[in-house]
Short mmCIF file of C-alpha atoms and ligand atoms in Angstrom, two decimals:
data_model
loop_
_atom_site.label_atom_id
_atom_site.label_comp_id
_atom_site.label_asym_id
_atom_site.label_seq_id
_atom_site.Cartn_x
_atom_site.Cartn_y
_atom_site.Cartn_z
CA UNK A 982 21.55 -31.15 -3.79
CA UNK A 983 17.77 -31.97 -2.85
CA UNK A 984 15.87 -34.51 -4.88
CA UNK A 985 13.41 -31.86 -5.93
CA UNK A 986 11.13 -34.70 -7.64
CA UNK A 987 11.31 -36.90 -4.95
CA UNK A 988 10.10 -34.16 -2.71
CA UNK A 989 7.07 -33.60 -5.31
CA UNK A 990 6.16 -36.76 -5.24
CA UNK A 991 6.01 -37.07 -1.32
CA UNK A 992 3.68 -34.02 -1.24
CA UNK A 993 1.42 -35.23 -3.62
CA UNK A 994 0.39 -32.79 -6.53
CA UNK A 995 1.76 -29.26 -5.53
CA UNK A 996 3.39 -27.40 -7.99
CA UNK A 997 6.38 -25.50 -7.39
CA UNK A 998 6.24 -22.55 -9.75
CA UNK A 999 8.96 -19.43 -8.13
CA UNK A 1000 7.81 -16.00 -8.67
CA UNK A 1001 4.70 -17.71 -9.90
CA UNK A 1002 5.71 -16.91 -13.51
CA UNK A 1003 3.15 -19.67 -14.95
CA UNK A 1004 0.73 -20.03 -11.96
CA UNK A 1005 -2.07 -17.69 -12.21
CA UNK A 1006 -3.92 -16.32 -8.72
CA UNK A 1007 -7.16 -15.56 -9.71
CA UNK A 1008 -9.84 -14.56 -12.35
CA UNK A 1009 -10.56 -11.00 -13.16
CA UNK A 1010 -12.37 -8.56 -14.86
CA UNK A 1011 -10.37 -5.31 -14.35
CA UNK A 1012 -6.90 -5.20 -16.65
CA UNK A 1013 -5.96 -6.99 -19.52
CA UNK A 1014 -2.30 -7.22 -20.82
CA UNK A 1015 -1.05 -8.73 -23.83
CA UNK A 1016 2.61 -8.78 -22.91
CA UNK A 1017 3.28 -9.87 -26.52
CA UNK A 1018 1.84 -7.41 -28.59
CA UNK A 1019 1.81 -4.79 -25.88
CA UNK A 1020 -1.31 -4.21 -25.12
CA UNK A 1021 -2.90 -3.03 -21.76
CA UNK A 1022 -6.47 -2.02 -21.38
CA UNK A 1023 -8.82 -0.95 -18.24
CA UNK A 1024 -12.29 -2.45 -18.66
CA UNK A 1025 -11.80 -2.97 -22.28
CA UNK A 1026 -10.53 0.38 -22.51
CA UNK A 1027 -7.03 0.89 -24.17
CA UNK A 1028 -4.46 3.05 -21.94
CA UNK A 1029 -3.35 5.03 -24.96
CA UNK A 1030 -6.88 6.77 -25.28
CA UNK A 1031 -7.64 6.99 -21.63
CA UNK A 1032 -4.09 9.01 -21.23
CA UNK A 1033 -5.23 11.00 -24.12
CA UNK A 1034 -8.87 11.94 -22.74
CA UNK A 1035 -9.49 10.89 -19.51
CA UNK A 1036 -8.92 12.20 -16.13
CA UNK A 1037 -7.43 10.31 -12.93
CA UNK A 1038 -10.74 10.22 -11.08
CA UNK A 1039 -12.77 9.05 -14.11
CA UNK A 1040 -10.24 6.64 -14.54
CA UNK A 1041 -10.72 5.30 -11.07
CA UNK A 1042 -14.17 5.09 -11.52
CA UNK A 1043 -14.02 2.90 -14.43
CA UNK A 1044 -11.67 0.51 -12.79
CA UNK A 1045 -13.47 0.67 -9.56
CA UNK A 1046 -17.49 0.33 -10.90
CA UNK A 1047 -16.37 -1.64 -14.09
CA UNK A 1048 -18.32 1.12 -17.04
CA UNK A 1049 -16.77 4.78 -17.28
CA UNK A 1050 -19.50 7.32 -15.60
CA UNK A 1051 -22.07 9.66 -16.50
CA UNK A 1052 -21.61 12.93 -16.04
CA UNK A 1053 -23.98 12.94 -12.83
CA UNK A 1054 -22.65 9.49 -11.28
CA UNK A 1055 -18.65 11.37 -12.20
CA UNK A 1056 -20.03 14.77 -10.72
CA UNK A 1057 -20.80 12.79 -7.70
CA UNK A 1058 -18.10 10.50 -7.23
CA UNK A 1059 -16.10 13.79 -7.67
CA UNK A 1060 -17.85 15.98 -4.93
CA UNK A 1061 -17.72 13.02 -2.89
CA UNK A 1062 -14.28 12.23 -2.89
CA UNK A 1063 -13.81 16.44 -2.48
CA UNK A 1064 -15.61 16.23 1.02
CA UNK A 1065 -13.15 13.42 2.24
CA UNK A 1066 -10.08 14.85 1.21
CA UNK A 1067 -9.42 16.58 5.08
CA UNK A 1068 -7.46 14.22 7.94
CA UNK A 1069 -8.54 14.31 11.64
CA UNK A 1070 -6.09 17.10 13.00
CA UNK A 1071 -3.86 14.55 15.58
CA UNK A 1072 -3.05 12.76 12.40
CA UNK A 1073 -1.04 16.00 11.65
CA UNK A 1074 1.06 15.04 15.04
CA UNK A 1075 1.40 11.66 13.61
CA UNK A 1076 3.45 13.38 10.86
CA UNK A 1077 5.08 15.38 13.55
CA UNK A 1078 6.34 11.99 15.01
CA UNK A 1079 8.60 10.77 12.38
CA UNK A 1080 12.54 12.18 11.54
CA UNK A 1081 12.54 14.70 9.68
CA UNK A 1082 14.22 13.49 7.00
CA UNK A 1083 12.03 10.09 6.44
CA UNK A 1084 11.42 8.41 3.35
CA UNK A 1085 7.79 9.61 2.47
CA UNK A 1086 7.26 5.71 1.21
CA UNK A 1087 6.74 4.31 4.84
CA UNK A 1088 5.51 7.49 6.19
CA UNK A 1089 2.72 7.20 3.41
CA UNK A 1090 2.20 2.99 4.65
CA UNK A 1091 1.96 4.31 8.27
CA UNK A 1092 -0.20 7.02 7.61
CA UNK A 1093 -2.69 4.83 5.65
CA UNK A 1094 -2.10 2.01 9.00
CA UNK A 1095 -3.04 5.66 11.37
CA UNK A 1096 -5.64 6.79 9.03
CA UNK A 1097 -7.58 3.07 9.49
CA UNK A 1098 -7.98 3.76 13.97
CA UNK A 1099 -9.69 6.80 12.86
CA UNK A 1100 -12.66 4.52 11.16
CA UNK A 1101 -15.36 3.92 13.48
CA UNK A 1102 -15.73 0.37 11.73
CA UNK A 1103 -12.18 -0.43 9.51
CA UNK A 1104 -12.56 -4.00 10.53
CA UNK A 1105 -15.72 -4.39 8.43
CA UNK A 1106 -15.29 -6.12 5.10
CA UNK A 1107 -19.16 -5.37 4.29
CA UNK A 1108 -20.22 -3.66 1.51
CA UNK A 1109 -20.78 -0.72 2.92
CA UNK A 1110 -17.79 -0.29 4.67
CA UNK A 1111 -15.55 -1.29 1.76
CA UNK A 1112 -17.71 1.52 -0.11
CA UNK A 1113 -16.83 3.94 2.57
CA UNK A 1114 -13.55 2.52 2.76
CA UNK A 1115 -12.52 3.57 -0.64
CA UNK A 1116 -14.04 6.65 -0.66
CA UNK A 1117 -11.59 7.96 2.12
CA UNK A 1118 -8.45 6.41 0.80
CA UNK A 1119 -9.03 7.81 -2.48
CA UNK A 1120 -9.79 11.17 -1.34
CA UNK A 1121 -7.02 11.23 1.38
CA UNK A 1122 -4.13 9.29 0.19
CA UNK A 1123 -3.19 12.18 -1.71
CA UNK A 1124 -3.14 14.54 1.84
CA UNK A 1125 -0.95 11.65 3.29
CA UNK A 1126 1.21 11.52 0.93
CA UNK A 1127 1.94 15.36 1.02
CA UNK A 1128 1.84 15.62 4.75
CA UNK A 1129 4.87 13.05 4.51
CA UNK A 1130 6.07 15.29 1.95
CA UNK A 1131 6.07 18.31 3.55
CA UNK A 1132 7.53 16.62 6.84
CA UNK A 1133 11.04 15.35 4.87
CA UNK A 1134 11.16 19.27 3.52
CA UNK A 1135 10.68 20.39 7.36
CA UNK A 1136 8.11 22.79 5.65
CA UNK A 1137 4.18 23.79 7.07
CA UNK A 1138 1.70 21.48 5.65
CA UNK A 1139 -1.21 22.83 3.72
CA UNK A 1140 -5.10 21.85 3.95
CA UNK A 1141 -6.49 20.39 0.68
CA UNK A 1142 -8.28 23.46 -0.90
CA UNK A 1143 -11.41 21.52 -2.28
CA UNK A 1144 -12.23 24.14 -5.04
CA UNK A 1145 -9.17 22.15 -7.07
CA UNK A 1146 -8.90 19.14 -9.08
CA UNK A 1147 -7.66 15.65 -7.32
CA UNK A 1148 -4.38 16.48 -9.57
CA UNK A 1149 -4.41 20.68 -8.52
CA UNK A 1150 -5.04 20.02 -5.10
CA UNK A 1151 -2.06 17.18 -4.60
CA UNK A 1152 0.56 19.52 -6.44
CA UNK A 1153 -0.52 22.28 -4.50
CA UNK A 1154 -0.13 20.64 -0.84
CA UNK A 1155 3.36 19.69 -1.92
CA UNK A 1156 4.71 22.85 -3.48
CA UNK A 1157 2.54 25.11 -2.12
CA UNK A 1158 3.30 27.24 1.35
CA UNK A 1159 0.19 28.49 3.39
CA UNK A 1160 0.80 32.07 3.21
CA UNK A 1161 1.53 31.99 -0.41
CA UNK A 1162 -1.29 31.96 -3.88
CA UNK A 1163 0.05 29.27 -5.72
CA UNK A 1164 0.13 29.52 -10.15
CA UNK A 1165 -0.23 26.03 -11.42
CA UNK A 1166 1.74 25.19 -14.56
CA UNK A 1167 -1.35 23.51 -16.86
CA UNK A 1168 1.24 21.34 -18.99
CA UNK A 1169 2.61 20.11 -15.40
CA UNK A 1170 -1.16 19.07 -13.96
CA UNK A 1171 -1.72 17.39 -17.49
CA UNK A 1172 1.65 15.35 -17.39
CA UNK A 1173 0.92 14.22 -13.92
CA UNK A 1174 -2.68 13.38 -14.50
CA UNK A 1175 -1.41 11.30 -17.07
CA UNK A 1176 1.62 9.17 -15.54
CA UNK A 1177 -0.86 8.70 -12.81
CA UNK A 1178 -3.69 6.84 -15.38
CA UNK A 1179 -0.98 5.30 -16.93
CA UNK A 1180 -0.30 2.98 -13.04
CA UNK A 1181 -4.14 2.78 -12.08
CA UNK A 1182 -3.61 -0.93 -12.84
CA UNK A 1183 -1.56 -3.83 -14.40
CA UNK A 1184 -3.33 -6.95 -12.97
CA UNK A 1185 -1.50 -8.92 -11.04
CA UNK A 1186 1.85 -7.81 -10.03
CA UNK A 1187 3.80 -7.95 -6.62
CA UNK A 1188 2.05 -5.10 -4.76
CA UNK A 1189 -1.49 -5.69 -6.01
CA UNK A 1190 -1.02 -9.88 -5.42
CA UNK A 1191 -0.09 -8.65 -1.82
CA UNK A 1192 -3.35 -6.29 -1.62
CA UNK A 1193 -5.54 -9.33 -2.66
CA UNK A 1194 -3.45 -11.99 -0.49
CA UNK A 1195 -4.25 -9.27 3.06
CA UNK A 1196 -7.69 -9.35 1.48
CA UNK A 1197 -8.02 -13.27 1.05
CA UNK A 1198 -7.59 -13.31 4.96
CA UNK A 1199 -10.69 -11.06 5.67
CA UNK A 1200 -8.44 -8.02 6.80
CA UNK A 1201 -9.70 -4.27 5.88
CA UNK A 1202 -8.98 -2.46 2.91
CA UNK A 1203 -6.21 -0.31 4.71
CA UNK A 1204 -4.64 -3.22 5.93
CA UNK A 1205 -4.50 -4.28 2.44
CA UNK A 1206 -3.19 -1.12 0.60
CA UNK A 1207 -0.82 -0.65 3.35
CA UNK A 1208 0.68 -3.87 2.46
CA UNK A 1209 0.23 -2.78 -1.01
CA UNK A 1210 2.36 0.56 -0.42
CA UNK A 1211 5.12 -1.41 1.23
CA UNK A 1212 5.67 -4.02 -1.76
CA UNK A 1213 5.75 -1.55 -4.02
CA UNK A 1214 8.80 0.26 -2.36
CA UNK A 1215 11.19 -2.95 -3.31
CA UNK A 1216 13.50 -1.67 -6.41
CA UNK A 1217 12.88 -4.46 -8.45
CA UNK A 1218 9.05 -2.78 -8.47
CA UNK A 1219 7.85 0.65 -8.05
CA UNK A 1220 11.31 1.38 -6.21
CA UNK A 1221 12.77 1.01 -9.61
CA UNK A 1222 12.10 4.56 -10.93
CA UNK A 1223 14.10 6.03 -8.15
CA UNK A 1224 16.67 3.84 -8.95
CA UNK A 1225 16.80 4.48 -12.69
CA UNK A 1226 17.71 8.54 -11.52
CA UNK A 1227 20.36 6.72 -8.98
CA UNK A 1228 21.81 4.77 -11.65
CA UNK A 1229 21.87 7.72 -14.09
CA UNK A 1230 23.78 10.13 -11.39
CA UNK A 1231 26.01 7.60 -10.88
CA UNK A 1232 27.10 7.24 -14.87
CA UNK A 1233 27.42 10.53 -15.32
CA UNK A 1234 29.59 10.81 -11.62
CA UNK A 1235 31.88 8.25 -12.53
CA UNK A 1236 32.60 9.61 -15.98
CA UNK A 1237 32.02 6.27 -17.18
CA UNK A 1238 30.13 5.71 -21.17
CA UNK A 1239 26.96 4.06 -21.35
CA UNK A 1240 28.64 1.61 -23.63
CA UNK A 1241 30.96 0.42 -20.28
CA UNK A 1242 27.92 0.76 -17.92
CA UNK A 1243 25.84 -1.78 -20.17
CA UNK A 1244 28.92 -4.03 -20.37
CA UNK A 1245 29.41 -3.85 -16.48
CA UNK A 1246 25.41 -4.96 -16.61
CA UNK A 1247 26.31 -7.92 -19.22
CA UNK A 1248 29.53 -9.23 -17.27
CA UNK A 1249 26.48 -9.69 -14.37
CA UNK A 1250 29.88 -9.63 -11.60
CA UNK A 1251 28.24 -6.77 -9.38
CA UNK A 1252 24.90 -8.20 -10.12
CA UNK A 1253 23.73 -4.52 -11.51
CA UNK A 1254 21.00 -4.40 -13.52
CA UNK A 1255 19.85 -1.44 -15.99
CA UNK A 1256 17.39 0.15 -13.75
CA UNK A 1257 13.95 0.76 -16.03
CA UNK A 1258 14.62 -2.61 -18.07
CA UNK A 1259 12.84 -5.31 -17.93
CA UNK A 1260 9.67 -6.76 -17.53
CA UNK A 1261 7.87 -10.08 -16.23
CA UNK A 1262 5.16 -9.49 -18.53
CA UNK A 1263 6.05 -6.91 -21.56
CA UNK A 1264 8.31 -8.96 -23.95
CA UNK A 1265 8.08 -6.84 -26.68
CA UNK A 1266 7.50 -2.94 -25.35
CA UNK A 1267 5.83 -1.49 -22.48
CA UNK A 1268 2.79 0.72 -24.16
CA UNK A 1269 3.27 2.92 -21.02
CA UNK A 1270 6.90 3.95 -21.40
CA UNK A 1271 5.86 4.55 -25.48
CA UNK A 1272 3.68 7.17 -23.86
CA UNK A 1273 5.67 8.56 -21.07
CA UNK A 1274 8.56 9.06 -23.58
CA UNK A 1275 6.16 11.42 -25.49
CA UNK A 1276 6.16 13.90 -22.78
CA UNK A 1277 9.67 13.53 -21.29
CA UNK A 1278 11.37 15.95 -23.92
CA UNK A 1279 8.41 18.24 -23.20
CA UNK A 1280 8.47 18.18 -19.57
CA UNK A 1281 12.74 18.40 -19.47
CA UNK A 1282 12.49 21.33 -21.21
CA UNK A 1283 10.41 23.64 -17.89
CA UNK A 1284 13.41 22.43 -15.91
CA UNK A 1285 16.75 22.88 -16.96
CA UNK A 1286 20.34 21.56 -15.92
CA UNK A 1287 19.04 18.06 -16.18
CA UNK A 1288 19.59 17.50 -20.07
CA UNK A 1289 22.71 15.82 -19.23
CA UNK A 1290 20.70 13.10 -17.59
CA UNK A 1291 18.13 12.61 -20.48
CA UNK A 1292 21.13 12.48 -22.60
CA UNK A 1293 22.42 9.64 -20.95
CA UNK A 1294 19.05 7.70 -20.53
CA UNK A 1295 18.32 7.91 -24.72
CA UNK A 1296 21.72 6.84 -24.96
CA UNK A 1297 21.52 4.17 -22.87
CA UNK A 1298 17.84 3.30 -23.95
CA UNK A 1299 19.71 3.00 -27.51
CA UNK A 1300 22.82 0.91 -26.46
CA UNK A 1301 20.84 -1.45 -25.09
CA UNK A 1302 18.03 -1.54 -27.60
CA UNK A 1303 20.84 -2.52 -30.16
CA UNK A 1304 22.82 -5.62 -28.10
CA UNK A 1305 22.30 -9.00 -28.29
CA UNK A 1306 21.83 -9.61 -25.02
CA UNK A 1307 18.80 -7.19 -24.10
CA UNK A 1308 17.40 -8.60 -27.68
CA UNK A 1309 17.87 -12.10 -26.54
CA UNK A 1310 16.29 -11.36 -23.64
CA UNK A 1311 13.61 -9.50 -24.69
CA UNK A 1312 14.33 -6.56 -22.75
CA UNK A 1313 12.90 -3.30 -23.11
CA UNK A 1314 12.32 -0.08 -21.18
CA UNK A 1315 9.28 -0.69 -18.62
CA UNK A 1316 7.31 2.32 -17.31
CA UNK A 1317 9.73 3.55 -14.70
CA UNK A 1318 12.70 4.49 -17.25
CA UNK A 1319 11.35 7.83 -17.57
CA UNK A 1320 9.26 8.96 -15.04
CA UNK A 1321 11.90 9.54 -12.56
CA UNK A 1322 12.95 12.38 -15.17
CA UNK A 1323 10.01 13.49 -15.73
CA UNK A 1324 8.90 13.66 -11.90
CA UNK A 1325 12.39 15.26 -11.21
CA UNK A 1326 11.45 18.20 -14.01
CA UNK A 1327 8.09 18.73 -12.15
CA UNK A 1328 9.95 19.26 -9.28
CA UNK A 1329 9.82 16.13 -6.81
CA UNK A 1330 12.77 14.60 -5.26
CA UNK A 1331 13.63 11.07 -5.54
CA UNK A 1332 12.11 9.71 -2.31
CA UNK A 1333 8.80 10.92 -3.59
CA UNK A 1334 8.66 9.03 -6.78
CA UNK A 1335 7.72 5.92 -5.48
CA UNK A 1336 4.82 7.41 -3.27
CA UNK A 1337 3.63 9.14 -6.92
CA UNK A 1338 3.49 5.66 -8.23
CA UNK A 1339 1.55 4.31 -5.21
CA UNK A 1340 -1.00 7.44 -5.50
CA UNK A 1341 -1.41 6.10 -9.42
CA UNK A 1342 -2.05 2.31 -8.33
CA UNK A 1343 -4.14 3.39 -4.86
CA UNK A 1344 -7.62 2.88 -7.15
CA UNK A 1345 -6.19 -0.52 -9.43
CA UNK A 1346 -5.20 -2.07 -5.93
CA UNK A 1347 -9.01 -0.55 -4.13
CA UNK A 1348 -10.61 -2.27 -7.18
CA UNK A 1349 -8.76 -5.94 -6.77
CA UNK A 1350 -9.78 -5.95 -3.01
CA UNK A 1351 -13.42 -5.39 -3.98
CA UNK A 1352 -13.11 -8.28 -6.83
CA UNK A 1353 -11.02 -10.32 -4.19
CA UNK A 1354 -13.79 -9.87 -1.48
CA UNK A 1355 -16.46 -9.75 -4.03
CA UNK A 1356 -15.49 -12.64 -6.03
CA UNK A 1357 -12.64 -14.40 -4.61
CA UNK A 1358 -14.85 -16.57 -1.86
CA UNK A 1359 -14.01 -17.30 1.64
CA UNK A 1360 -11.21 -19.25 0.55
CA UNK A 1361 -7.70 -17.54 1.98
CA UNK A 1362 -4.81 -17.47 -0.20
CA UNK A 1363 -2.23 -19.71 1.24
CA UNK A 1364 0.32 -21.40 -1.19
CA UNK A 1365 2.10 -24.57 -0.45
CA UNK A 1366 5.82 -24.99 -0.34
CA UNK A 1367 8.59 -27.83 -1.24
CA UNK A 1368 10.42 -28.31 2.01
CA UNK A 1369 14.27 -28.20 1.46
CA UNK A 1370 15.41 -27.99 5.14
CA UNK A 1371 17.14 -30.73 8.02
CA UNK A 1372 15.78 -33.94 8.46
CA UNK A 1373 14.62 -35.53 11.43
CA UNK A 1374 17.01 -34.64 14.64
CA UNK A 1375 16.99 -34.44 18.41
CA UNK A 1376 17.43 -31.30 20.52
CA UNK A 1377 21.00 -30.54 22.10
CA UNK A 1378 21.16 -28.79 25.06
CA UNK A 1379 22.85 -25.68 24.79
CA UNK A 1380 26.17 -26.76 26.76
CA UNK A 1381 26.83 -29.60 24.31
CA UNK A 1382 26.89 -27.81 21.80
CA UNK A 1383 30.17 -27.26 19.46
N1 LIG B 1729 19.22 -5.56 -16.78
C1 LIG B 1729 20.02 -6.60 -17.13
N2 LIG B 1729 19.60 -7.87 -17.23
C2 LIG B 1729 18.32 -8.11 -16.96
C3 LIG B 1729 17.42 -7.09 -16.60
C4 LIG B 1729 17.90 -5.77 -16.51
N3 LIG B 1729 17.11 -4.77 -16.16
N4 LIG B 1729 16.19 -7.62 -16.38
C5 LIG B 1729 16.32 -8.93 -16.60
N5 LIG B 1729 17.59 -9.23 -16.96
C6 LIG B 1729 18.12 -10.55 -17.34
C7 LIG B 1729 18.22 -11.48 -16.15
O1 LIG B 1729 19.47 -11.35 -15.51
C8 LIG B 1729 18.02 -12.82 -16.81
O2 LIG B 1729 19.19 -13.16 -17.48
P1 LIG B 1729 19.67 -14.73 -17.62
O3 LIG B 1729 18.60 -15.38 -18.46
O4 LIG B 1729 21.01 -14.67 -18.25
O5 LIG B 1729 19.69 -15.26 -16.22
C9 LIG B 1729 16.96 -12.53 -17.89
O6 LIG B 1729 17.15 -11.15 -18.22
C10 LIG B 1729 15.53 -12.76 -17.43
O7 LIG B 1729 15.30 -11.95 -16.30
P2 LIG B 1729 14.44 -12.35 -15.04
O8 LIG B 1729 15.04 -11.72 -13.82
O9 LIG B 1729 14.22 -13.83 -15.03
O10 LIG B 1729 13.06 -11.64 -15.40
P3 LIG B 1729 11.87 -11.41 -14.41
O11 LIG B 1729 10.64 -11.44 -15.23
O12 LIG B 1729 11.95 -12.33 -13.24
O13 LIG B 1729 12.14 -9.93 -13.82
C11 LIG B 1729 12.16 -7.59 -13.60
C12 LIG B 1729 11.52 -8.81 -14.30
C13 LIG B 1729 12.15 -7.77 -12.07
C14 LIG B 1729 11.36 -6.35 -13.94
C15 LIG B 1729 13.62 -7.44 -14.09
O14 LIG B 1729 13.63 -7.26 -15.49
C16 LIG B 1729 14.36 -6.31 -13.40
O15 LIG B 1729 14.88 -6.51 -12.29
N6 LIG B 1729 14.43 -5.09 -14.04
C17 LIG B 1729 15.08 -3.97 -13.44
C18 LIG B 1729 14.19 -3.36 -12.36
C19 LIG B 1729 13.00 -2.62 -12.94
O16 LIG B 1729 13.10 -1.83 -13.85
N7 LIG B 1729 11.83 -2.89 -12.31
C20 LIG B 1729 10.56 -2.24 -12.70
C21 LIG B 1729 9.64 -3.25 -13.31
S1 LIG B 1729 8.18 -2.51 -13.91
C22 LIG B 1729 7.28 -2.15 -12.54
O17 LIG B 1729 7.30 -2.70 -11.49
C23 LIG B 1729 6.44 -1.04 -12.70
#
């Protein structure tokens, strides 16, 4: 009912662009998508050869420092990230704090909020406190993340053993117990190394425009990947893989096909979507799903009793791949239509999956608040808005009031 052009030509030349689908934030060197032709690449670097070859660390190096490392400038960035990986020991009563059964996603934003009082200097946005900065969120997100772990089990936590890999020494502090050797599983370490390159970065979506808007206002780097953390838990983002397991439980619970569940999807009555479908960007496929795919069947088979649940995700995946109105629409499955599975196999529950996929994007979002502060000026994000609301009008006192 609002004259929507009349209101844009009171304000002058603002734009109003929702979700920003045309409007783009900023200039950057880091990821490049081709949503067309499905393309992502780090630095130049396509994803499909860094999944193959690289490691997560390495990764994050190249994304951070912009060139993939020597072996001497990786050994270091290694050993130094190994030296940080410990918490100050009344962040363990921090942990202690919360219910026990708390969703590890805003444990994991609190912890990184705690972990930023324990910095000396976390207000700093200088150089060398955004270097130091991302040193110790790199090398102790991972300890967060299992502390808050460990607290919705109600089991001990574990110290980071520092003779492991970044990968080893996460699995461990979640599966692990303190009295106990643990025997890593190599084909598990490799598939999680893996899903985690495959969401070091993807430009500018929801959680990492929210890690560069915190940054635009001079904030610290926690601050920022805090805010980060919590965007990411929404469904319609990194939420979504634990909602792709939800919405598989609940076909196979309700005895219903996948052919009804898809047309329940179409009718759009309940507004349900299909969970893992979708993207703002991908119009064609996701190149990270191609590649997760390749090691779901692999990865399902360690873990039985869940085939039933694979079963109904290809089925789905091929239901909808053959309608009209996912082909219209140019929907396909995005990253998260897998890894829930494939995170279940390794072991995880559901609440953790999102905090996985926050651990994956910790150095992509690290790297856009060092462009942002690096590059982006002094100049604070703050968009302008198309006012919709009353008019002019007094103020009634409350007793005259129908
Ligand atoms: N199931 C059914 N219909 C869908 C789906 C879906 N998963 N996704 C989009 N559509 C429909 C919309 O209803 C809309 O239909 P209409 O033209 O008849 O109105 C059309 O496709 C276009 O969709 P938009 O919502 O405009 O697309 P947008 O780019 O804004 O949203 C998003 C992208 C949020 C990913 C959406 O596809 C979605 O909600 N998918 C399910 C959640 C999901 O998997 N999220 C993870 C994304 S990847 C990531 O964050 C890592």
């Amino acid at each position: 009912g609002y004259d929507v052009a009349g209101l844009l030509n009171k304000t002058g030349n603002v734009m109003i662009d929702p979700g920003f689908v045309n409007t783009a934030s900023c200039t950057s060197q880091i990821t490049y998508i081709d949503g067309e032709k499905g393309i992502l690449r780090y630095r130049g670097y396509p994803i499909e050869q860094l999944a193959e070859q690289s490691t997560f660390l390495e990764t994050a190096y190249l994304v951070l420092y912009g060139e993939l490392p020597n072996k001497a400038q990786l050994e270091g960035f290694e050993e130094r990230i190994r030296r940080t990986t410990l918490i100050d020991e009344r962040m363990r009563d921090l942990f202690r704090c919360f219910p026990r059964r708390s969703h590890p996603m805003p444990v994991l934003a609190a912890g990184i909020m705690a972990l930023s009082t324990f910095s000396q200097k976390s207000s700093g946005t200088d150089p060398d406190q955004i270097e130091a900065a991302t040193t110790r969120l790199i090398a102790k997100v991972p300890t967060l993340a299992a502390f808050g772990y460990k607290n919705s089990m109600g089991q001990p936590t574990l110290y980071p053993d520092n003779s492991l890999s970044y990968v080893q020494n996460f699995i461990r502090m979640s599966f692990g117990f303190p009295t106990e050797p643990y025997e890593f599983n190599d084909e598990i370490t490799r598939a999680l190394e893996t899903l985690l390159i495959l969401h070091v970065d993807h430009e500018q979506n929801c959680s990492t425009s929210t890690v560069r808007m915190v940054a635009s206002s001079g904030a610290n780097m926690y601050a920022a990947v805090a805010a980060g953390v919590n965007a990411l838990s929404g469904p319609k983002h990194g939420g979504a893989n634990q909602a792709v397991l939800e919405m598989l439980q609940y076909i196979r619970d309700s005895d219903m096909t996948t052919k009804e569940f898809v047309r329940r999807v179409k009718d759009k009555q309940s507004d349900i979507k299909l969970m893992g479908f979708g993207h703002r960007i991908y119009k064609n496929y996701d190149p990270r799903a191609a590649i997760i795919k390749k090691h779901a069947d692999r990865i399902m088979e360690l873990h039985t009793g869940r085939e039933d649940l694979l079963e109904i995700a290809k089925e789905l995946e091929e239901t909808a791949l053959s309608d009209d109105y996912f082909r219209e629409r140019k929907l396909y499955p995005n990253v998260d239509f897998y890894t829930g599975l494939i995170y279940e196999a390794m072991g995880f529950p559901m609440n953790m999956f999102t905090v996985l996929f926050a651990l994956g994007r910790l150095p992509g979002w690290i790297a856009q608040y060092r462009e942002q502060a690096a590059t982006g000026g002094n100049k604070i994000w703050r968009p302008r808005q198309i006012f919709t609301g009353a008019d002019l009008r007094d103020y009634v006192p409350l007793d005259q009031r129908a």
